[in-house]
Amino acid sequence: MGVTSGELIRSVQPVKRPRRKMANKFKLFFMALPFLIVTFIFYYLPISGWIYAFYDFIPGIPLSDTPYVGLKWFRTIVSNPTQTAEVMRVLKNTLAMSSLGLITSVFPVIFAILLSEVKAGWYRKLVQTLTTIPNFISWILVYALAFSLFSVDNGVISHILVQFGLVGEDFNFLASNSNIWVTMIAWYWWKSLGWGAILYLAAIAGIDQELYEAAEVDGASRFRKIWHITVPGIIPTFFVLLLLSIGNLVNNGMEQYFAFQNAMNKDSIEVLDLYVYNIAFANNFPFATAVSMLKSVVSVVLLFAANTLSKVVRDESII
Amino acid sequence: MIQLKRKKLKPGEVFFQSINYLLFGLFTLSCIYPFYYLFINTISSNDLSAAGYIKFYPRDIHFDNYFKVLSISGLSHAALVSVYRTVVGTLLTVGASAFLGYLFTKKEMWGRQVWYRSVVVTMYFSAGLIPWYITMNNLHLTNNYLAYILPSIITPFNIILVKTFVEAIPPSLEESASMDGAGYIRVFWSIIIPLTTPILATITIFSAVNQWNSFIDTAFLMTDTKYFTLQFLLWRYLNESSSLAALIRNSPDMAASIQNMQTPTSVRMTVTMIVVLPILIVYPFFQRFFVKGIMIGAVKG
């Protein structure tokens, strides 16, 4: 009984620890393994589907029975004039909507700055709570709301606009090809403005209040306080989000456009993601795969470019 | 001098504040009014609604629309599918994110950095819709309920959130438990889970909302109507007026009362309301969680 339990443990540890650690090393790995397999199946396995871009694949016929065509589908993008025109049209829509998105990405910044100027706390909270709601409904629901507000036969807003003589009886907002880019970006901000401002509001809340007090003593105007204190405080957040959206230049996502598309506005609403879906459903699988393959490669390159830019400018990576 | 200045509001200040309050008021109204408009129209007399009289308050209140629409057989089944994917899908992704997020904090795991990075990097690339569709098809996940819940098990963003959160827990808590002989599973269950409840609540909400709102996977993978979700059915109702009109004609129940006869518009509005109501109902409860979630995500994202 000359040895205390503490000493005993200490004397045993050097022998026991390494072996336990070795065992734990793999135990942990095997516990994670099922999840890693799921990750592989749903995120990495689909990459093998790129092979379909090199065959004259028709759904239903096994790949082994379909002829290998090399780069044929990639070449049609540039060699077939109708195909080229199609792709250019879609690319134009994609870049137009992305650029509009980039330009308007200051909206949530402005929203946050102006909202933080509101003195009444209850009003600020109310605005923030209610304007975030649209972020949580799907684009199908947004479209359903748009449908009941803007449809030709009994949309309330269409009614009002017709009554005031602003638009003709038969003007159809939802089926119009003109201004669809602007309409889409407007719906986008209707849905995401309140949500997008949350990050900036938090950044503003983190700014040292003493700075404002000091500026006030110096007699700084509201605009000068915003410009010299608030704006520098939220620029880093803005910059990260801006860079991430550069990485997503060709990925507008398709849910919004899928919900709002119809035969009348298709020409201007079709972005890359939606185009891929549409040609796949016209059963041109190989071409759809080729296009989505190019898109994936371009977006990875853009992401790396944005990341490099971030490293150079801010000395910090975004991914 | 400064005190004086603060007390007396300058005309410019009054002007600025009024405009500011007004603009926020208008935007807030525009966010809320569509929901309100839809609601008052679904509970007002369908005649008045069709004539466009219901703009600001309901008239001749009735709830026939809801009962009639819920009696469409495909619709209640679609509601069940939506509830199923929301509940099961959320449970799976929360459980998996919590467990995997915890495992990834263990420095002694074999190849930890590699595995963690290979999970996180999937946030930034995708093989594309068609390769994904072909893979799902090869796995027999088309027209299969599993397609709704399996792919979402691994959500990299959730895993990052949990990992970041667990790393902030003092290691001494865990160490004392493992000194007592508790294994990883036990530590996870009795120490990590209780301590990570705030972040798990955030993840639960985001996943549930995402699952409820999903429709692209249905559009891609499901051709059999029995797999359709509410969202997808709503989309069909919005786009196929003729089939909706036929649906109404063919159900004798629909035309029961003349005043409240079902029209494609009333059905559309009511279905929209049914799909949106669950979100509006739970929103006040989860509202306080998401700010925390988005902040942790922003720090580490």
PDB file of N, CA and C in Angstrom, chain A residues 24-25 28-29 35 39 43-44 46 50 52 111 114-115 117-120 123 129 131-133 136 138 140 143-144 147-148 154 156 190 195 199 202 216 222 254-255 258 277 280 285 289 296 303 319, chain B residues 6 13 16-17 20-21 24-25 27 30-31 37-38 96 99 108 110 115 118 121-122 124 126-127 129-131 133-135 154 184 213 215-216 220 231 235 238 265 268 272 279 283 287 290 295 298:
ATOM      1  N   ASN A  24      -7.705   3.884 -30.773  1.00  0.00           N
ATOM      2  CA  ASN A  24      -8.655   4.968 -30.922  1.00  0.00           C
ATOM      3  C   ASN A  24      -8.614   5.603 -32.299  1.00  0.00           C
ATOM      4  N   LYS A  25      -7.406   5.720 -32.803  1.00  0.00           N
ATOM      5  CA  LYS A  25      -7.176   6.307 -34.106  1.00  0.00           C
ATOM      6  C   LYS A  25      -8.088   5.680 -35.150  1.00  0.00           C
ATOM      7  N   LEU A  28     -12.100   5.760 -34.181  1.00  0.00           N
ATOM      8  CA  LEU A  28     -12.731   7.004 -34.605  1.00  0.00           C
ATOM      9  C   LEU A  28     -12.997   7.000 -36.102  1.00  0.00           C
ATOM     10  N   PHE A  29     -12.012   6.505 -36.850  1.00  0.00           N
ATOM     11  CA  PHE A  29     -12.168   6.467 -38.294  1.00  0.00           C
ATOM     12  C   PHE A  29     -13.335   5.564 -38.692  1.00  0.00           C
ATOM     13  N   PHE A  35     -20.463   7.633 -42.653  1.00  0.00           N
ATOM     14  CA  PHE A  35     -20.813   8.981 -43.123  1.00  0.00           C
ATOM     15  C   PHE A  35     -19.925   9.393 -44.292  1.00  0.00           C
ATOM     16  N   THR A  39     -21.005  10.525 -48.018  1.00  0.00           N
ATOM     17  CA  THR A  39     -20.449  11.701 -48.700  1.00  0.00           C
ATOM     18  C   THR A  39     -19.930  11.319 -50.073  1.00  0.00           C
ATOM     19  N   TYR A  43     -21.715  12.950 -53.265  1.00  0.00           N
ATOM     20  CA  TYR A  43     -20.991  14.133 -53.717  1.00  0.00           C
ATOM     21  C   TYR A  43     -19.878  13.813 -54.710  1.00  0.00           C
ATOM     22  N   TYR A  44     -19.247  12.635 -54.562  1.00  0.00           N
ATOM     23  CA  TYR A  44     -18.104  12.339 -55.430  1.00  0.00           C
ATOM     24  C   TYR A  44     -18.469  11.392 -56.577  1.00  0.00           C
ATOM     25  N   PRO A  46     -21.159  11.189 -58.358  1.00  0.00           N
ATOM     26  CA  PRO A  46     -21.745  11.836 -59.542  1.00  0.00           C
ATOM     27  C   PRO A  46     -20.707  12.356 -60.543  1.00  0.00           C
ATOM     28  N   TRP A  50     -19.705  12.380 -65.574  1.00  0.00           N
ATOM     29  CA  TRP A  50     -19.169  13.251 -66.627  1.00  0.00           C
ATOM     30  C   TRP A  50     -18.849  12.461 -67.886  1.00  0.00           C
ATOM     31  N   TYR A  52     -20.603  10.585 -69.485  1.00  0.00           N
ATOM     32  CA  TYR A  52     -21.710  10.576 -70.447  1.00  0.00           C
ATOM     33  C   TYR A  52     -21.578  11.687 -71.487  1.00  0.00           C
ATOM     34  N   PHE A 111     -29.511  48.751 -46.329  1.00  0.00           N
ATOM     35  CA  PHE A 111     -30.628  48.387 -45.449  1.00  0.00           C
ATOM     36  C   PHE A 111     -30.162  48.378 -43.992  1.00  0.00           C
ATOM     37  N   LEU A 114     -29.192  51.998 -42.699  1.00  0.00           N
ATOM     38  CA  LEU A 114     -30.362  52.837 -42.443  1.00  0.00           C
ATOM     39  C   LEU A 114     -31.176  52.311 -41.264  1.00  0.00           C
ATOM     40  N   LEU A 115     -31.277  50.974 -41.168  1.00  0.00           N
ATOM     41  CA  LEU A 115     -32.062  50.420 -40.065  1.00  0.00           C
ATOM     42  C   LEU A 115     -31.417  50.723 -38.719  1.00  0.00           C
ATOM     43  N   GLU A 117     -29.972  53.339 -38.015  1.00  0.00           N
ATOM     44  CA  GLU A 117     -30.233  54.751 -37.701  1.00  0.00           C
ATOM     45  C   GLU A 117     -31.611  54.945 -37.075  1.00  0.00           C
ATOM     46  N   VAL A 118     -32.460  53.901 -37.162  1.00  0.00           N
ATOM     47  CA  VAL A 118     -33.787  53.999 -36.556  1.00  0.00           C
ATOM     48  C   VAL A 118     -33.628  53.956 -35.045  1.00  0.00           C
ATOM     49  N   LYS A 119     -34.169  54.983 -34.370  1.00  0.00           N
ATOM     50  CA  LYS A 119     -33.931  55.108 -32.933  1.00  0.00           C
ATOM     51  C   LYS A 119     -34.789  54.165 -32.103  1.00  0.00           C
ATOM     52  N   ALA A 120     -36.066  53.976 -32.529  1.00  0.00           N
ATOM     53  CA  ALA A 120     -36.984  53.161 -31.724  1.00  0.00           C
ATOM     54  C   ALA A 120     -36.642  51.682 -31.845  1.00  0.00           C
ATOM     55  N   TYR A 123     -39.347  49.251 -33.194  1.00  0.00           N
ATOM     56  CA  TYR A 123     -39.603  49.372 -34.629  1.00  0.00           C
ATOM     57  C   TYR A 123     -38.524  48.628 -35.415  1.00  0.00           C
ATOM     58  N   THR A 129     -37.726  41.404 -37.933  1.00  0.00           N
ATOM     59  CA  THR A 129     -38.444  40.133 -37.828  1.00  0.00           C
ATOM     60  C   THR A 129     -39.309  39.881 -39.058  1.00  0.00           C
ATOM     61  N   THR A 131     -39.275  41.342 -42.111  1.00  0.00           N
ATOM     62  CA  THR A 131     -38.656  41.311 -43.438  1.00  0.00           C
ATOM     63  C   THR A 131     -37.829  40.046 -43.653  1.00  0.00           C
ATOM     64  N   THR A 132     -37.611  39.273 -42.605  1.00  0.00           N
ATOM     65  CA  THR A 132     -36.846  38.030 -42.762  1.00  0.00           C
ATOM     66  C   THR A 132     -37.738  36.871 -43.168  1.00  0.00           C
ATOM     67  N   ILE A 133     -39.044  37.002 -42.926  1.00  0.00           N
ATOM     68  CA  ILE A 133     -39.963  35.896 -43.222  1.00  0.00           C
ATOM     69  C   ILE A 133     -39.836  35.380 -44.659  1.00  0.00           C
ATOM     70  N   PHE A 136     -37.679  32.430 -45.742  1.00  0.00           N
ATOM     71  CA  PHE A 136     -37.921  31.054 -45.327  1.00  0.00           C
ATOM     72  C   PHE A 136     -38.981  30.339 -46.145  1.00  0.00           C
ATOM     73  N   SER A 138     -40.205  28.833 -49.965  1.00  0.00           N
ATOM     74  CA  SER A 138     -39.563  28.361 -51.197  1.00  0.00           C
ATOM     75  C   SER A 138     -39.904  29.282 -52.369  1.00  0.00           C
ATOM     76  N   ILE A 140     -41.181  28.366 -55.079  1.00  0.00           N
ATOM     77  CA  ILE A 140     -42.511  27.999 -55.573  1.00  0.00           C
ATOM     78  C   ILE A 140     -43.562  28.838 -54.851  1.00  0.00           C
ATOM     79  N   TYR A 143     -43.509  32.334 -56.061  1.00  0.00           N
ATOM     80  CA  TYR A 143     -44.208  32.404 -57.333  1.00  0.00           C
ATOM     81  C   TYR A 143     -45.719  32.351 -57.120  1.00  0.00           C
ATOM     82  N   ALA A 144     -46.147  31.502 -56.188  1.00  0.00           N
ATOM     83  CA  ALA A 144     -47.575  31.400 -55.901  1.00  0.00           C
ATOM     84  C   ALA A 144     -48.122  32.741 -55.397  1.00  0.00           C
ATOM     85  N   PHE A 147     -48.205  35.062 -58.262  1.00  0.00           N
ATOM     86  CA  PHE A 147     -49.315  34.663 -59.121  1.00  0.00           C
ATOM     87  C   PHE A 147     -50.614  35.315 -58.661  1.00  0.00           C
ATOM     88  N   SER A 148     -50.860  35.281 -57.342  1.00  0.00           N
ATOM     89  CA  SER A 148     -52.138  35.827 -56.885  1.00  0.00           C
ATOM     90  C   SER A 148     -52.123  37.352 -56.847  1.00  0.00           C
ATOM     91  N   ASN A 154     -57.194  38.036 -61.933  1.00  0.00           N
ATOM     92  CA  ASN A 154     -57.631  38.612 -60.669  1.00  0.00           C
ATOM     93  C   ASN A 154     -56.509  38.920 -59.681  1.00  0.00           C
ATOM     94  N   VAL A 156     -54.444  41.369 -57.496  1.00  0.00           N
ATOM     95  CA  VAL A 156     -54.870  42.649 -56.908  1.00  0.00           C
ATOM     96  C   VAL A 156     -54.020  43.793 -57.444  1.00  0.00           C
ATOM     97  N   TRP A 190     -36.709  41.017 -52.634  1.00  0.00           N
ATOM     98  CA  TRP A 190     -37.890  40.953 -51.776  1.00  0.00           C
ATOM     99  C   TRP A 190     -37.730  39.779 -50.816  1.00  0.00           C
ATOM    100  N   TRP A 195     -32.989  39.142 -44.658  1.00  0.00           N
ATOM    101  CA  TRP A 195     -32.066  38.098 -44.229  1.00  0.00           C
ATOM    102  C   TRP A 195     -30.625  38.517 -44.463  1.00  0.00           C
ATOM    103  N   LEU A 199     -26.309  39.844 -41.148  1.00  0.00           N
ATOM    104  CA  LEU A 199     -24.863  39.828 -40.925  1.00  0.00           C
ATOM    105  C   LEU A 199     -24.309  41.227 -40.720  1.00  0.00           C
ATOM    106  N   ALA A 202     -25.311  42.730 -37.419  1.00  0.00           N
ATOM    107  CA  ALA A 202     -24.470  42.194 -36.343  1.00  0.00           C
ATOM    108  C   ALA A 202     -23.102  42.871 -36.351  1.00  0.00           C
ATOM    109  N   GLU A 216     -19.241  62.493 -32.295  1.00  0.00           N
ATOM    110  CA  GLU A 216     -20.294  63.454 -31.991  1.00  0.00           C
ATOM    111  C   GLU A 216     -19.717  64.691 -31.304  1.00  0.00           C
ATOM    112  N   ARG A 222     -24.230  63.106 -39.406  1.00  0.00           N
ATOM    113  CA  ARG A 222     -24.638  61.709 -39.523  1.00  0.00           C
ATOM    114  C   ARG A 222     -23.901  61.022 -40.670  1.00  0.00           C
ATOM    115  N   MET A 254     -31.190  27.282 -59.697  1.00  0.00           N
ATOM    116  CA  MET A 254     -32.264  27.265 -60.685  1.00  0.00           C
ATOM    117  C   MET A 254     -33.651  27.390 -60.089  1.00  0.00           C
ATOM    118  N   GLU A 255     -33.768  27.326 -58.762  1.00  0.00           N
ATOM    119  CA  GLU A 255     -35.101  27.250 -58.180  1.00  0.00           C
ATOM    120  C   GLU A 255     -35.973  28.443 -58.569  1.00  0.00           C
ATOM    121  N   PHE A 258     -36.709  28.347 -62.303  1.00  0.00           N
ATOM    122  CA  PHE A 258     -37.577  27.203 -62.555  1.00  0.00           C
ATOM    123  C   PHE A 258     -39.021  27.561 -62.196  1.00  0.00           C
ATOM    124  N   TYR A 277     -31.179  21.822 -67.223  1.00  0.00           N
ATOM    125  CA  TYR A 277     -32.369  21.047 -66.868  1.00  0.00           C
ATOM    126  C   TYR A 277     -33.292  20.891 -68.075  1.00  0.00           C
ATOM    127  N   ALA A 280     -31.900  18.603 -70.737  1.00  0.00           N
ATOM    128  CA  ALA A 280     -31.910  17.217 -70.268  1.00  0.00           C
ATOM    129  C   ALA A 280     -33.311  16.649 -70.388  1.00  0.00           C
ATOM    130  N   PHE A 285     -29.212  14.183 -73.053  1.00  0.00           N
ATOM    131  CA  PHE A 285     -28.381  14.000 -71.873  1.00  0.00           C
ATOM    132  C   PHE A 285     -26.909  14.353 -72.081  1.00  0.00           C
ATOM    133  N   THR A 289     -24.879  17.194 -70.056  1.00  0.00           N
ATOM    134  CA  THR A 289     -23.733  16.857 -69.202  1.00  0.00           C
ATOM    135  C   THR A 289     -22.515  17.685 -69.572  1.00  0.00           C
ATOM    136  N   SER A 296     -19.168  23.516 -64.103  1.00  0.00           N
ATOM    137  CA  SER A 296     -18.490  23.157 -62.854  1.00  0.00           C
ATOM    138  C   SER A 296     -17.034  23.601 -62.889  1.00  0.00           C
ATOM    139  N   LEU A 303     -13.791  30.349 -58.281  1.00  0.00           N
ATOM    140  CA  LEU A 303     -13.665  30.310 -56.827  1.00  0.00           C
ATOM    141  C   LEU A 303     -12.203  30.442 -56.405  1.00  0.00           C
ATOM    142  N   ILE A 319     -12.070  30.258 -48.372  1.00  0.00           N
ATOM    143  CA  ILE A 319     -12.596  28.891 -48.299  1.00  0.00           C
ATOM    144  C   ILE A 319     -11.784  28.022 -47.345  1.00  0.00           C
TER     145      ILE A 319
ATOM    146  N   ARG B   6     -28.673  68.172 -28.905  1.00  0.00           N
ATOM    147  CA  ARG B   6     -29.367  66.891 -28.931  1.00  0.00           C
ATOM    148  C   ARG B   6     -30.852  67.053 -28.710  1.00  0.00           C
ATOM    149  N   GLU B  13     -32.985  66.600 -39.597  1.00  0.00           N
ATOM    150  CA  GLU B  13     -33.042  65.353 -38.834  1.00  0.00           C
ATOM    151  C   GLU B  13     -34.455  64.770 -38.859  1.00  0.00           C
ATOM    152  N   PHE B  16     -35.136  63.359 -42.297  1.00  0.00           N
ATOM    153  CA  PHE B  16     -34.431  62.093 -42.511  1.00  0.00           C
ATOM    154  C   PHE B  16     -35.118  60.948 -41.780  1.00  0.00           C
ATOM    155  N   GLN B  17     -35.415  61.194 -40.488  1.00  0.00           N
ATOM    156  CA  GLN B  17     -36.025  60.126 -39.695  1.00  0.00           C
ATOM    157  C   GLN B  17     -37.388  59.720 -40.255  1.00  0.00           C
ATOM    158  N   ASN B  20     -36.952  57.688 -43.373  1.00  0.00           N
ATOM    159  CA  ASN B  20     -36.375  56.401 -43.008  1.00  0.00           C
ATOM    160  C   ASN B  20     -37.436  55.453 -42.442  1.00  0.00           C
ATOM    161  N   TYR B  21     -38.215  55.961 -41.475  1.00  0.00           N
ATOM    162  CA  TYR B  21     -39.275  55.139 -40.888  1.00  0.00           C
ATOM    163  C   TYR B  21     -40.272  54.733 -41.950  1.00  0.00           C
ATOM    164  N   PHE B  24     -38.935  51.955 -44.353  1.00  0.00           N
ATOM    165  CA  PHE B  24     -38.913  50.639 -43.723  1.00  0.00           C
ATOM    166  C   PHE B  24     -40.330  50.115 -43.513  1.00  0.00           C
ATOM    167  N   GLY B  25     -41.235  51.023 -43.180  1.00  0.00           N
ATOM    168  CA  GLY B  25     -42.629  50.620 -43.019  1.00  0.00           C
ATOM    169  C   GLY B  25     -43.177  50.037 -44.313  1.00  0.00           C
ATOM    170  N   PHE B  27     -41.523  48.781 -46.921  1.00  0.00           N
ATOM    171  CA  PHE B  27     -40.904  47.512 -47.314  1.00  0.00           C
ATOM    172  C   PHE B  27     -41.430  46.361 -46.444  1.00  0.00           C
ATOM    173  N   SER B  30     -44.735  45.341 -47.617  1.00  0.00           N
ATOM    174  CA  SER B  30     -44.674  44.563 -48.851  1.00  0.00           C
ATOM    175  C   SER B  30     -44.257  43.123 -48.572  1.00  0.00           C
ATOM    176  N   CYS B  31     -43.544  42.902 -47.465  1.00  0.00           N
ATOM    177  CA  CYS B  31     -43.142  41.541 -47.129  1.00  0.00           C
ATOM    178  C   CYS B  31     -44.297  40.759 -46.509  1.00  0.00           C
ATOM    179  N   TYR B  37     -53.001  39.002 -47.772  1.00  0.00           N
ATOM    180  CA  TYR B  37     -53.938  39.055 -48.900  1.00  0.00           C
ATOM    181  C   TYR B  37     -54.458  37.662 -49.231  1.00  0.00           C
ATOM    182  N   LEU B  38     -53.520  36.720 -49.290  1.00  0.00           N
ATOM    183  CA  LEU B  38     -53.887  35.352 -49.617  1.00  0.00           C
ATOM    184  C   LEU B  38     -54.811  34.784 -48.546  1.00  0.00           C
ATOM    185  N   ALA B  96     -26.598  13.024 -37.751  1.00  0.00           N
ATOM    186  CA  ALA B  96     -25.337  12.793 -38.456  1.00  0.00           C
ATOM    187  C   ALA B  96     -24.399  13.989 -38.308  1.00  0.00           C
ATOM    188  N   PHE B  99     -22.939  14.024 -34.734  1.00  0.00           N
ATOM    189  CA  PHE B  99     -21.968  12.959 -34.490  1.00  0.00           C
ATOM    190  C   PHE B  99     -20.681  13.181 -35.278  1.00  0.00           C
ATOM    191  N   GLU B 108      -7.021  12.711 -32.760  1.00  0.00           N
ATOM    192  CA  GLU B 108      -6.360  11.428 -32.934  1.00  0.00           C
ATOM    193  C   GLU B 108      -6.990  10.580 -34.048  1.00  0.00           C
ATOM    194  N   TRP B 110      -7.701   8.881 -37.451  1.00  0.00           N
ATOM    195  CA  TRP B 110      -6.824   8.574 -38.571  1.00  0.00           C
ATOM    196  C   TRP B 110      -7.261   9.365 -39.807  1.00  0.00           C
ATOM    197  N   TRP B 115     -10.245  13.741 -44.316  1.00  0.00           N
ATOM    198  CA  TRP B 115     -11.685  13.454 -44.359  1.00  0.00           C
ATOM    199  C   TRP B 115     -12.491  14.735 -44.168  1.00  0.00           C
ATOM    200  N   SER B 118     -12.362  16.817 -47.246  1.00  0.00           N
ATOM    201  CA  SER B 118     -13.100  16.255 -48.380  1.00  0.00           C
ATOM    202  C   SER B 118     -14.613  16.396 -48.182  1.00  0.00           C
ATOM    203  N   VAL B 121     -15.164  20.512 -48.752  1.00  0.00           N
ATOM    204  CA  VAL B 121     -14.969  21.016 -50.109  1.00  0.00           C
ATOM    205  C   VAL B 121     -16.200  20.784 -50.996  1.00  0.00           C
ATOM    206  N   THR B 122     -17.054  19.828 -50.603  1.00  0.00           N
ATOM    207  CA  THR B 122     -18.235  19.571 -51.421  1.00  0.00           C
ATOM    208  C   THR B 122     -19.216  20.746 -51.408  1.00  0.00           C
ATOM    209  N   TYR B 124     -18.347  23.596 -52.319  1.00  0.00           N
ATOM    210  CA  TYR B 124     -17.919  24.531 -53.352  1.00  0.00           C
ATOM    211  C   TYR B 124     -17.944  23.975 -54.764  1.00  0.00           C
ATOM    212  N   SER B 126     -20.014  21.067 -57.537  1.00  0.00           N
ATOM    213  CA  SER B 126     -20.966  19.987 -57.715  1.00  0.00           C
ATOM    214  C   SER B 126     -20.736  19.430 -59.104  1.00  0.00           C
ATOM    215  N   ALA B 127     -21.016  18.154 -59.270  1.00  0.00           N
ATOM    216  CA  ALA B 127     -20.772  17.514 -60.558  1.00  0.00           C
ATOM    217  C   ALA B 127     -21.733  18.058 -61.611  1.00  0.00           C
ATOM    218  N   LEU B 129     -26.194  18.877 -62.470  1.00  0.00           N
ATOM    219  CA  LEU B 129     -27.497  18.255 -62.287  1.00  0.00           C
ATOM    220  C   LEU B 129     -27.623  16.906 -62.975  1.00  0.00           C
ATOM    221  N   ILE B 130     -27.143  16.835 -64.199  1.00  0.00           N
ATOM    222  CA  ILE B 130     -27.376  15.620 -64.976  1.00  0.00           C
ATOM    223  C   ILE B 130     -26.545  14.450 -64.448  1.00  0.00           C
ATOM    224  N   PRO B 131     -25.234  14.639 -64.215  1.00  0.00           N
ATOM    225  CA  PRO B 131     -24.481  13.543 -63.592  1.00  0.00           C
ATOM    226  C   PRO B 131     -25.101  13.098 -62.266  1.00  0.00           C
ATOM    227  N   TYR B 133     -28.297  13.321 -61.479  1.00  0.00           N
ATOM    228  CA  TYR B 133     -29.521  12.585 -61.807  1.00  0.00           C
ATOM    229  C   TYR B 133     -29.188  11.157 -62.225  1.00  0.00           C
ATOM    230  N   ILE B 134     -28.171  11.021 -63.092  1.00  0.00           N
ATOM    231  CA  ILE B 134     -27.800   9.683 -63.584  1.00  0.00           C
ATOM    232  C   ILE B 134     -27.356   8.796 -62.413  1.00  0.00           C
ATOM    233  N   THR B 135     -26.575   9.377 -61.497  1.00  0.00           N
ATOM    234  CA  THR B 135     -26.131   8.612 -60.325  1.00  0.00           C
ATOM    235  C   THR B 135     -27.323   8.160 -59.490  1.00  0.00           C
ATOM    236  N   ILE B 154     -25.582  14.163 -45.136  1.00  0.00           N
ATOM    237  CA  ILE B 154     -24.350  14.934 -45.012  1.00  0.00           C
ATOM    238  C   ILE B 154     -24.593  16.342 -45.531  1.00  0.00           C
ATOM    239  N   TYR B 184     -16.209   7.109 -26.624  1.00  0.00           N
ATOM    240  CA  TYR B 184     -16.613   8.248 -27.467  1.00  0.00           C
ATOM    241  C   TYR B 184     -18.119   8.386 -27.570  1.00  0.00           C
ATOM    242  N   ASN B 213     -39.297  22.998 -47.944  1.00  0.00           N
ATOM    243  CA  ASN B 213     -39.299  23.844 -49.138  1.00  0.00           C
ATOM    244  C   ASN B 213     -38.774  23.170 -50.399  1.00  0.00           C
ATOM    245  N   PHE B 215     -38.183  21.229 -53.745  1.00  0.00           N
ATOM    246  CA  PHE B 215     -39.034  20.693 -54.801  1.00  0.00           C
ATOM    247  C   PHE B 215     -38.248  20.259 -56.022  1.00  0.00           C
ATOM    248  N   ILE B 216     -36.998  20.729 -56.152  1.00  0.00           N
ATOM    249  CA  ILE B 216     -36.224  20.368 -57.332  1.00  0.00           C
ATOM    250  C   ILE B 216     -36.007  18.855 -57.399  1.00  0.00           C
ATOM    251  N   PHE B 220     -37.065  16.314 -60.467  1.00  0.00           N
ATOM    252  CA  PHE B 220     -36.095  15.503 -61.187  1.00  0.00           C
ATOM    253  C   PHE B 220     -36.377  14.023 -61.072  1.00  0.00           C
ATOM    254  N   GLN B 231     -45.116  20.988 -52.113  1.00  0.00           N
ATOM    255  CA  GLN B 231     -44.491  22.041 -52.928  1.00  0.00           C
ATOM    256  C   GLN B 231     -44.632  21.737 -54.412  1.00  0.00           C
ATOM    257  N   TRP B 235     -46.777  23.608 -57.397  1.00  0.00           N
ATOM    258  CA  TRP B 235     -46.184  24.068 -58.652  1.00  0.00           C
ATOM    259  C   TRP B 235     -47.004  23.586 -59.843  1.00  0.00           C
ATOM    260  N   LEU B 238     -50.137  25.548 -60.154  1.00  0.00           N
ATOM    261  CA  LEU B 238     -49.904  26.902 -60.665  1.00  0.00           C
ATOM    262  C   LEU B 238     -49.716  26.886 -62.176  1.00  0.00           C
ATOM    263  N   THR B 265     -58.617  29.448 -59.023  1.00  0.00           N
ATOM    264  CA  THR B 265     -57.941  30.450 -58.202  1.00  0.00           C
ATOM    265  C   THR B 265     -58.091  30.153 -56.721  1.00  0.00           C
ATOM    266  N   ARG B 268     -55.922  27.213 -55.814  1.00  0.00           N
ATOM    267  CA  ARG B 268     -54.516  27.612 -55.834  1.00  0.00           C
ATOM    268  C   ARG B 268     -54.146  28.394 -54.570  1.00  0.00           C
ATOM    269  N   THR B 272     -51.654  27.208 -51.552  1.00  0.00           N
ATOM    270  CA  THR B 272     -50.510  28.047 -51.187  1.00  0.00           C
ATOM    271  C   THR B 272     -50.517  28.315 -49.689  1.00  0.00           C
ATOM    272  N   ILE B 279     -44.772  27.173 -41.963  1.00  0.00           N
ATOM    273  CA  ILE B 279     -43.585  28.017 -41.789  1.00  0.00           C
ATOM    274  C   ILE B 279     -43.936  29.251 -40.977  1.00  0.00           C
ATOM    275  N   TYR B 283     -42.285  30.094 -37.339  1.00  0.00           N
ATOM    276  CA  TYR B 283     -41.319  31.190 -37.463  1.00  0.00           C
ATOM    277  C   TYR B 283     -41.055  31.949 -36.165  1.00  0.00           C
ATOM    278  N   GLN B 287     -37.223  32.091 -34.692  1.00  0.00           N
ATOM    279  CA  GLN B 287     -36.617  33.362 -35.048  1.00  0.00           C
ATOM    280  C   GLN B 287     -35.367  33.674 -34.236  1.00  0.00           C
ATOM    281  N   PHE B 290     -31.850  31.657 -35.334  1.00  0.00           N
ATOM    282  CA  PHE B 290     -31.047  31.687 -36.542  1.00  0.00           C
ATOM    283  C   PHE B 290     -29.965  32.742 -36.550  1.00  0.00           C
ATOM    284  N   MET B 295     -24.280  33.621 -37.349  1.00  0.00           N
ATOM    285  CA  MET B 295     -23.044  34.249 -36.883  1.00  0.00           C
ATOM    286  C   MET B 295     -21.907  33.230 -36.790  1.00  0.00           C
ATOM    287  N   ALA B 298     -20.797  32.397 -40.159  1.00  0.00           N
ATOM    288  CA  ALA B 298     -20.060  33.463 -40.836  1.00  0.00           C
ATOM    289  C   ALA B 298     -18.612  33.519 -40.366  1.00  0.00           C
TER     290      ALA B 298
END
